[in-house]
Short mmCIF file of C-alpha atoms in Angstrom, two decimals:
data_model
loop_
_atom_site.label_atom_id
_atom_site.label_comp_id
_atom_site.label_asym_id
_atom_site.label_seq_id
_atom_site.Cartn_x
_atom_site.Cartn_y
_atom_site.Cartn_z
CA UNK A 1 -70.32 172.05 156.53
CA UNK A 2 -69.46 175.28 154.47
CA UNK A 3 -66.25 173.60 153.43
CA UNK A 4 -68.13 170.62 152.15
CA UNK A 5 -70.55 172.68 150.07
CA UNK A 6 -67.63 174.62 148.42
CA UNK A 7 -66.06 171.54 147.56
CA UNK A 8 -69.35 170.21 145.89
CA UNK A 9 -69.94 173.57 144.33
CA UNK A 10 -66.47 173.27 142.80
CA UNK A 11 -67.04 169.87 141.51
CA UNK A 12 -70.02 171.02 139.75
CA UNK A 13 -68.55 173.90 138.24
CA UNK A 14 -65.60 171.73 137.01
CA UNK A 15 -68.23 169.34 135.61
CA UNK A 16 -70.08 172.07 133.79
CA UNK A 17 -67.00 173.46 132.51
CA UNK A 18 -65.97 170.14 131.36
CA UNK A 19 -69.23 169.33 129.63
CA UNK A 20 -68.97 172.85 127.90
CA UNK A 21 -65.60 172.18 126.52
CA UNK A 22 -66.75 169.06 125.27
CA UNK A 23 -69.47 170.72 123.48
CA UNK A 24 -67.61 173.24 121.94
CA UNK A 25 -64.72 170.67 120.54
CA UNK A 26 -67.72 168.30 119.30
CA UNK A 27 -69.09 171.53 117.34
CA UNK A 28 -65.62 172.21 116.23
CA UNK A 29 -64.85 168.91 115.13
CA UNK A 30 -68.06 168.54 112.99
CA UNK A 31 -67.61 171.65 111.44
CA UNK A 32 -63.94 170.55 110.67
CA UNK A 33 -65.41 167.49 109.23
CA UNK A 34 -68.17 169.02 107.05
CA UNK A 35 -69.58 166.58 104.51
CA UNK A 36 -73.07 166.65 102.44
CA UNK A 37 -75.92 165.69 104.67
CA UNK A 38 -78.61 166.15 101.91
CA UNK A 39 -78.40 165.60 98.02
CA UNK A 40 -75.79 167.60 96.44
CA UNK A 41 -76.88 169.65 93.17
CA UNK A 42 -74.62 169.68 90.37
CA UNK A 43 -75.66 172.76 88.43
CA UNK A 44 -75.04 172.94 84.68
CA UNK A 45 -75.43 176.09 82.72
CA UNK A 46 -76.09 174.07 79.49
CA UNK A 47 -78.86 171.65 78.16
CA UNK A 48 -78.58 167.75 78.69
CA UNK A 49 -76.54 166.11 76.22
CA UNK A 50 -73.89 168.67 75.89
CA UNK A 51 -69.98 168.36 76.75
CA UNK A 52 -70.59 170.02 80.28
CA UNK A 53 -73.48 168.02 80.90
CA UNK A 54 -71.98 164.95 80.19
CA UNK A 55 -68.96 165.89 82.41
CA UNK A 56 -71.31 166.74 85.33
CA UNK A 57 -72.88 163.27 84.84
CA UNK A 58 -69.71 161.36 84.85
CA UNK A 59 -68.65 163.23 87.98
CA UNK A 60 -71.87 162.36 89.58
CA UNK A 61 -71.11 158.75 88.75
CA UNK A 62 -67.58 158.92 90.06
CA UNK A 63 -68.39 160.68 93.23
CA UNK A 64 -70.83 157.87 94.13
CA UNK A 65 -68.57 154.84 93.14
CA UNK A 66 -65.89 156.46 95.19
CA UNK A 67 -68.13 156.68 98.33
CA UNK A 68 -67.55 160.52 98.19
CA UNK A 69 -71.19 161.56 97.64
CA UNK A 70 -73.83 159.34 98.01
CA UNK A 71 -76.78 161.38 96.75
CA UNK A 72 -76.54 164.11 93.99
CA UNK A 73 -78.77 165.41 90.95
CA UNK A 74 -77.52 167.14 87.88
CA UNK A 75 -79.49 170.22 87.43
CA UNK A 76 -79.73 171.92 83.86
CA UNK A 77 -80.20 175.76 84.15
CA UNK A 78 -79.25 176.56 80.54
CA UNK A 79 -79.10 180.15 79.00
CA UNK A 80 -77.26 183.39 78.78
CA UNK A 81 -73.83 181.82 78.66
CA UNK A 82 -74.19 180.24 82.17
CA UNK A 83 -75.75 183.33 83.35
CA UNK A 84 -79.04 181.82 84.39
CA UNK A 85 -77.32 178.99 86.30
CA UNK A 86 -75.04 181.52 88.28
CA UNK A 87 -78.26 183.34 89.24
CA UNK A 88 -79.48 180.09 90.66
CA UNK A 89 -76.37 179.32 92.54
CA UNK A 90 -76.18 182.89 94.29
CA UNK A 91 -79.63 181.94 95.94
CA UNK A 92 -77.59 179.49 98.07
CA UNK A 93 -74.52 181.77 99.08
CA UNK A 94 -72.35 179.63 101.49
CA UNK A 95 -74.06 176.35 101.19
CA UNK A 96 -71.77 173.50 100.21
CA UNK A 97 -74.44 171.53 98.66
CA UNK A 98 -74.60 173.39 95.14
CA UNK A 99 -71.39 173.07 93.00
CA UNK A 100 -71.16 173.81 89.30
CA UNK A 101 -68.73 173.40 86.06
CA UNK A 102 -67.83 175.83 83.58
CA UNK A 103 -65.29 176.74 81.00
CA UNK A 104 -63.94 180.28 79.54
CA UNK A 105 -67.11 182.15 80.17
CA UNK A 106 -66.15 182.28 83.69
CA UNK A 107 -63.57 184.75 82.83
CA UNK A 108 -64.83 186.22 79.85
CA UNK A 109 -68.51 186.86 80.77
CA UNK A 110 -67.33 190.13 82.70
CA UNK A 111 -65.01 191.15 80.19
CA UNK A 112 -67.41 191.30 77.37
CA UNK A 113 -70.38 192.44 79.69
CA UNK A 114 -72.49 189.29 79.11
CA UNK A 115 -72.52 188.94 83.00
CA UNK A 116 -71.67 191.15 86.11
CA UNK A 117 -70.66 187.71 87.75
CA UNK A 118 -67.34 186.00 87.45
CA UNK A 119 -65.18 183.64 89.21
CA UNK A 120 -64.40 186.27 91.89
CA UNK A 121 -68.20 185.88 92.96
CA UNK A 122 -67.84 182.21 93.70
CA UNK A 123 -65.45 179.66 95.16
CA UNK A 124 -63.36 178.07 92.64
CA UNK A 125 -62.54 174.50 93.90
CA UNK A 126 -60.50 172.76 91.30
CA UNK A 127 -59.46 172.36 87.36
CA UNK A 128 -61.15 169.34 86.20
CA UNK A 129 -59.18 169.18 82.88
CA UNK A 130 -57.84 170.66 79.61
CA UNK A 131 -59.04 169.85 76.23
CA UNK A 132 -57.67 170.95 73.21
CA UNK A 133 -59.66 172.48 69.78
CA UNK A 134 -59.78 171.44 66.44
CA UNK A 135 -60.27 173.30 62.83
CA UNK A 136 -62.14 171.20 60.77
CA UNK A 137 -63.46 171.06 57.35
CA UNK A 138 -65.49 168.68 54.90
CA UNK A 139 -62.99 166.13 53.23
CA UNK A 140 -63.54 168.10 49.74
CA UNK A 141 -62.49 171.27 51.00
CA UNK A 142 -60.01 173.24 49.11
CA UNK A 143 -58.40 174.45 52.23
CA UNK A 144 -55.17 172.18 52.43
CA UNK A 145 -54.05 172.82 56.08
CA UNK A 146 -54.00 175.11 59.15
CA UNK A 147 -51.06 177.44 57.47
CA UNK A 148 -53.32 177.56 54.16
CA UNK A 149 -56.33 178.67 56.05
CA UNK A 150 -54.37 181.48 58.00
CA UNK A 151 -52.96 182.66 54.78
CA UNK A 152 -56.48 182.92 53.14
CA UNK A 153 -57.59 184.76 56.24
CA UNK A 154 -54.76 187.07 56.25
CA UNK A 155 -55.33 187.93 52.32
CA UNK A 156 -58.95 188.43 53.15
CA UNK A 157 -60.67 187.86 56.57
CA UNK A 158 -64.22 187.75 55.28
CA UNK A 159 -63.35 185.15 52.62
CA UNK A 160 -64.20 182.22 54.94
CA UNK A 161 -67.27 181.51 57.32
CA UNK A 162 -66.13 179.98 60.52
CA UNK A 163 -68.95 178.25 62.69
CA UNK A 164 -68.87 177.46 66.18
CA UNK A 165 -70.89 176.99 69.42
CA UNK A 166 -72.45 178.49 71.49
CA UNK A 167 -71.40 182.13 72.80
CA UNK A 168 -69.28 184.78 72.10
CA UNK A 169 -65.81 184.51 73.86
CA UNK A 170 -66.20 180.87 74.59
CA UNK A 171 -63.36 178.21 73.98
CA UNK A 172 -63.94 178.03 70.30
CA UNK A 173 -64.31 181.79 69.96
CA UNK A 174 -60.91 182.18 71.57
CA UNK A 175 -59.27 179.27 69.54
CA UNK A 176 -60.36 181.19 66.26
CA UNK A 177 -58.87 184.55 67.87
CA UNK A 178 -55.48 182.97 68.77
CA UNK A 179 -54.91 181.63 65.76
CA UNK A 180 -55.81 184.71 63.55
CA UNK A 181 -53.74 186.83 65.95
CA UNK A 182 -50.91 184.56 65.54
CA UNK A 183 -50.85 185.28 61.69
CA UNK A 184 -51.64 188.92 62.01
CA UNK A 185 -55.19 188.56 60.84
CA UNK A 186 -57.65 191.63 61.58
CA UNK A 187 -59.79 189.80 64.10
CA UNK A 188 -62.54 192.12 64.12
CA UNK A 189 -63.08 191.32 60.21
CA UNK A 190 -63.46 187.60 60.74
CA UNK A 191 -66.59 186.03 59.60
CA UNK A 192 -68.06 184.12 62.47
CA UNK A 193 -71.12 182.13 62.71
CA UNK A 194 -72.36 181.19 66.25
CA UNK A 195 -74.61 178.15 66.82
CA UNK A 196 -76.84 177.11 69.68
CA UNK A 197 -74.79 173.54 70.26
CA UNK A 198 -71.84 171.95 68.97
CA UNK A 199 -73.96 169.29 67.22
CA UNK A 200 -76.01 172.11 65.57
CA UNK A 201 -72.45 173.73 64.18
CA UNK A 202 -71.29 170.52 63.12
CA UNK A 203 -74.40 169.81 61.19
CA UNK A 204 -74.08 173.24 59.48
CA UNK A 205 -70.38 172.37 58.36
CA UNK A 206 -71.39 169.01 56.86
CA UNK A 207 -74.22 170.65 55.24
CA UNK A 208 -71.95 173.03 53.41
CA UNK A 209 -73.38 176.02 55.31
CA UNK A 210 -70.10 177.25 56.82
CA UNK A 211 -66.38 176.68 55.58
CA UNK A 212 -64.77 175.88 58.59
CA UNK A 213 -65.70 174.32 62.06
CA UNK A 214 -63.78 174.99 65.61
CA UNK A 215 -64.99 172.45 68.24
CA UNK A 216 -63.35 170.85 71.14
CA UNK A 217 -61.71 167.39 69.74
CA UNK A 218 -64.04 165.15 71.60
CA UNK A 219 -67.15 166.91 69.98
CA UNK A 220 -65.81 166.15 66.45
CA UNK A 221 -63.90 163.11 67.03
CA UNK A 222 -66.91 160.74 65.79
CA UNK A 223 -67.05 162.57 62.33
CA UNK A 224 -63.43 162.63 62.26
CA UNK A 225 -63.00 158.85 62.71
CA UNK A 226 -65.80 158.24 60.20
CA UNK A 227 -64.12 160.19 57.54
CA UNK A 228 -66.84 162.69 57.46
CA UNK A 229 -64.63 165.75 58.78
CA UNK A 230 -61.03 166.61 58.19
CA UNK A 231 -58.71 168.23 60.65
CA UNK A 232 -56.69 171.18 59.68
CA UNK A 233 -54.85 171.92 62.97
CA UNK A 234 -54.99 171.01 66.78
CA UNK A 235 -54.28 173.73 69.54
CA UNK A 236 -52.60 171.20 71.57
CA UNK A 237 -48.85 171.64 72.25
CA UNK A 238 -47.83 168.37 70.77
CA UNK A 239 -49.62 165.91 68.72
CA UNK A 240 -52.60 163.87 70.20
CA UNK A 241 -53.51 159.99 69.89
CA UNK A 242 -55.85 157.86 68.17
CA UNK A 243 -57.62 159.35 65.04
CA UNK A 244 -55.74 162.84 66.01
CA UNK A 245 -52.33 161.08 65.72
CA UNK A 246 -51.27 162.63 62.49
CA UNK A 247 -52.69 165.85 62.66
CA UNK A 248 -50.13 168.88 62.90
CA UNK A 249 -50.44 171.29 65.74
CA UNK A 250 -50.66 175.16 64.90
CA UNK A 251 -47.26 175.71 66.21
CA UNK A 252 -45.87 173.10 63.41
CA UNK A 253 -47.59 175.11 60.81
CA UNK A 254 -46.26 178.43 62.02
CA UNK A 255 -48.79 179.96 64.14
CA UNK A 256 -47.01 180.27 67.56
CA UNK A 257 -49.80 179.52 70.00
CA UNK A 258 -51.17 176.60 72.03
CA UNK A 259 -54.60 176.64 73.73
CA UNK A 260 -56.40 174.15 76.20
CA UNK A 261 -59.85 174.69 76.87
CA UNK A 262 -60.42 174.05 80.47
CA UNK A 263 -63.22 173.01 82.72
CA UNK A 264 -63.52 174.40 86.38
CA UNK A 265 -65.67 173.00 89.35
CA UNK A 266 -66.68 175.67 91.66
CA UNK A 267 -69.23 176.34 94.53
CA UNK A 268 -71.26 179.09 95.71
CA UNK A 269 -69.69 182.22 97.11
CA UNK A 270 -68.48 182.38 100.72
CA UNK A 271 -67.99 178.61 101.37
CA UNK A 272 -66.32 178.04 104.72
CA UNK A 273 -62.88 176.17 104.80
CA UNK A 274 -64.40 172.91 105.98
CA UNK A 275 -66.93 172.73 102.96
CA UNK A 276 -63.69 173.83 100.62
CA UNK A 277 -61.58 171.20 102.29
CA UNK A 278 -64.23 168.43 101.69
CA UNK A 279 -64.50 169.38 97.92
CA UNK A 280 -60.57 169.50 97.35
CA UNK A 281 -60.17 166.24 98.67
CA UNK A 282 -63.17 164.91 96.78
CA UNK A 283 -62.00 166.19 93.72
CA UNK A 284 -58.50 165.20 94.37
CA UNK A 285 -59.50 161.69 94.70
CA UNK A 286 -61.97 161.75 91.59
CA UNK A 287 -59.19 163.09 89.42
CA UNK A 288 -56.80 160.32 90.83
CA UNK A 289 -59.35 157.67 90.06
CA UNK A 290 -59.11 155.20 87.07
CA UNK A 291 -62.70 155.74 85.99
CA UNK A 292 -61.65 159.50 85.49
CA UNK A 293 -58.62 158.78 83.72
CA UNK A 294 -60.19 156.60 81.15
CA UNK A 295 -62.93 159.31 80.58
CA UNK A 296 -60.10 161.53 79.73
CA UNK A 297 -58.32 159.39 77.40
CA UNK A 298 -61.60 158.71 75.26
CA UNK A 299 -61.75 162.48 75.04
CA UNK A 300 -58.22 163.32 74.59
CA UNK A 301 -58.50 165.29 77.77
CA UNK A 302 -55.57 166.09 80.20
CA UNK A 303 -55.95 166.77 83.98
CA UNK A 304 -53.52 167.74 86.91
CA UNK A 305 -55.32 168.71 90.38
CA UNK A 306 -55.28 172.14 91.54
CA UNK A 307 -56.16 173.09 95.13
CA UNK A 308 -58.92 176.02 95.38
CA UNK A 309 -56.38 178.50 96.18
CA UNK A 310 -54.28 177.49 92.89
CA UNK A 311 -57.53 177.33 90.93
CA UNK A 312 -58.16 181.08 91.55
CA UNK A 313 -54.56 181.81 90.70
CA UNK A 314 -55.09 179.96 87.43
CA UNK A 315 -58.28 181.94 86.59
CA UNK A 316 -56.56 185.24 87.33
CA UNK A 317 -53.86 184.31 84.81
CA UNK A 318 -56.05 183.19 82.32
CA UNK A 319 -58.04 186.53 82.78
CA UNK A 320 -54.79 188.38 82.01
CA UNK A 321 -54.07 186.03 79.18
CA UNK A 322 -57.44 186.23 77.32
CA UNK A 323 -58.34 189.80 77.81
CA UNK A 324 -56.25 191.31 74.73
CA UNK A 325 -57.74 188.49 72.59
CA UNK A 326 -61.49 189.19 73.43
CA UNK A 327 -60.62 193.22 73.09
CA UNK A 328 -59.05 192.45 69.56
CA UNK A 329 -62.35 190.18 68.62
CA UNK A 330 -64.29 193.27 69.29
CA UNK A 331 -65.93 191.84 72.49
CA UNK A 332 -64.87 193.68 75.38
CA UNK A 333 -67.39 196.15 76.81
CA UNK A 334 -66.43 199.70 76.50
#
């Protein structure tokens, strides 16, 4: 009898052990295969209708169409050069249901003292695209081309007003700084005017309130195509297509620099590896989709997939590259 009881007890213990192992494996499998189980919030640190907001809504649509994220909502938290949006994201540490999109302030905000937060305080996921900046004037402007613009600024950095949106240290401001730096212009003396939005800066240029505008090509392309603006130079390494095909690069005009303004997708801090893996794969499929590629063609943008680790390295390299520029612009905090 004792032997039979021992055998029965051993069988029960083995069964319990097997069940426990199955439970542990099931939990591990579920964690390894993380995916959203409620609506994803795509948080935008800008108002509806701007470039970042438009990008967020394109991502929302393609993620759904590709069957990657069925339910998502774009949440606009404008203000403070993305800092309001970042404060909101920081309330959801480790939560993979919150992602956001940002450009250069992800690197420059800490440098200029606009925020204590930067890319190291979140989880970079991928680089969505790079886009190039155009320097534009009214058709009747006496400024002939990019070389003429830099010659005038070198003679007198305060001679021309340069308008852009929407914060110090952003893509437009950095483009101005890089062009001026390449020509040996004193960056701190430049006469820059910052507007609340790209649309407002273009309206001011068209109305004669500033002499030069610096904008992403996608923002200005409608006015360029309609002949309301004339392009002096583009920051790309080679000539672009469509209405910009005949526009010389800065390098062609003697300013040895190129600049691609980027957009990065990121999540909250302390995301787990399964969450990172889900978003890496989702963004890889999004960037490979025909729908995304068509959007980039329309906006003269370029894309190449970066893993989360590569994205962090990319941002570290950008920080090193842009630090001296914001310093010469007089923006770095003391």
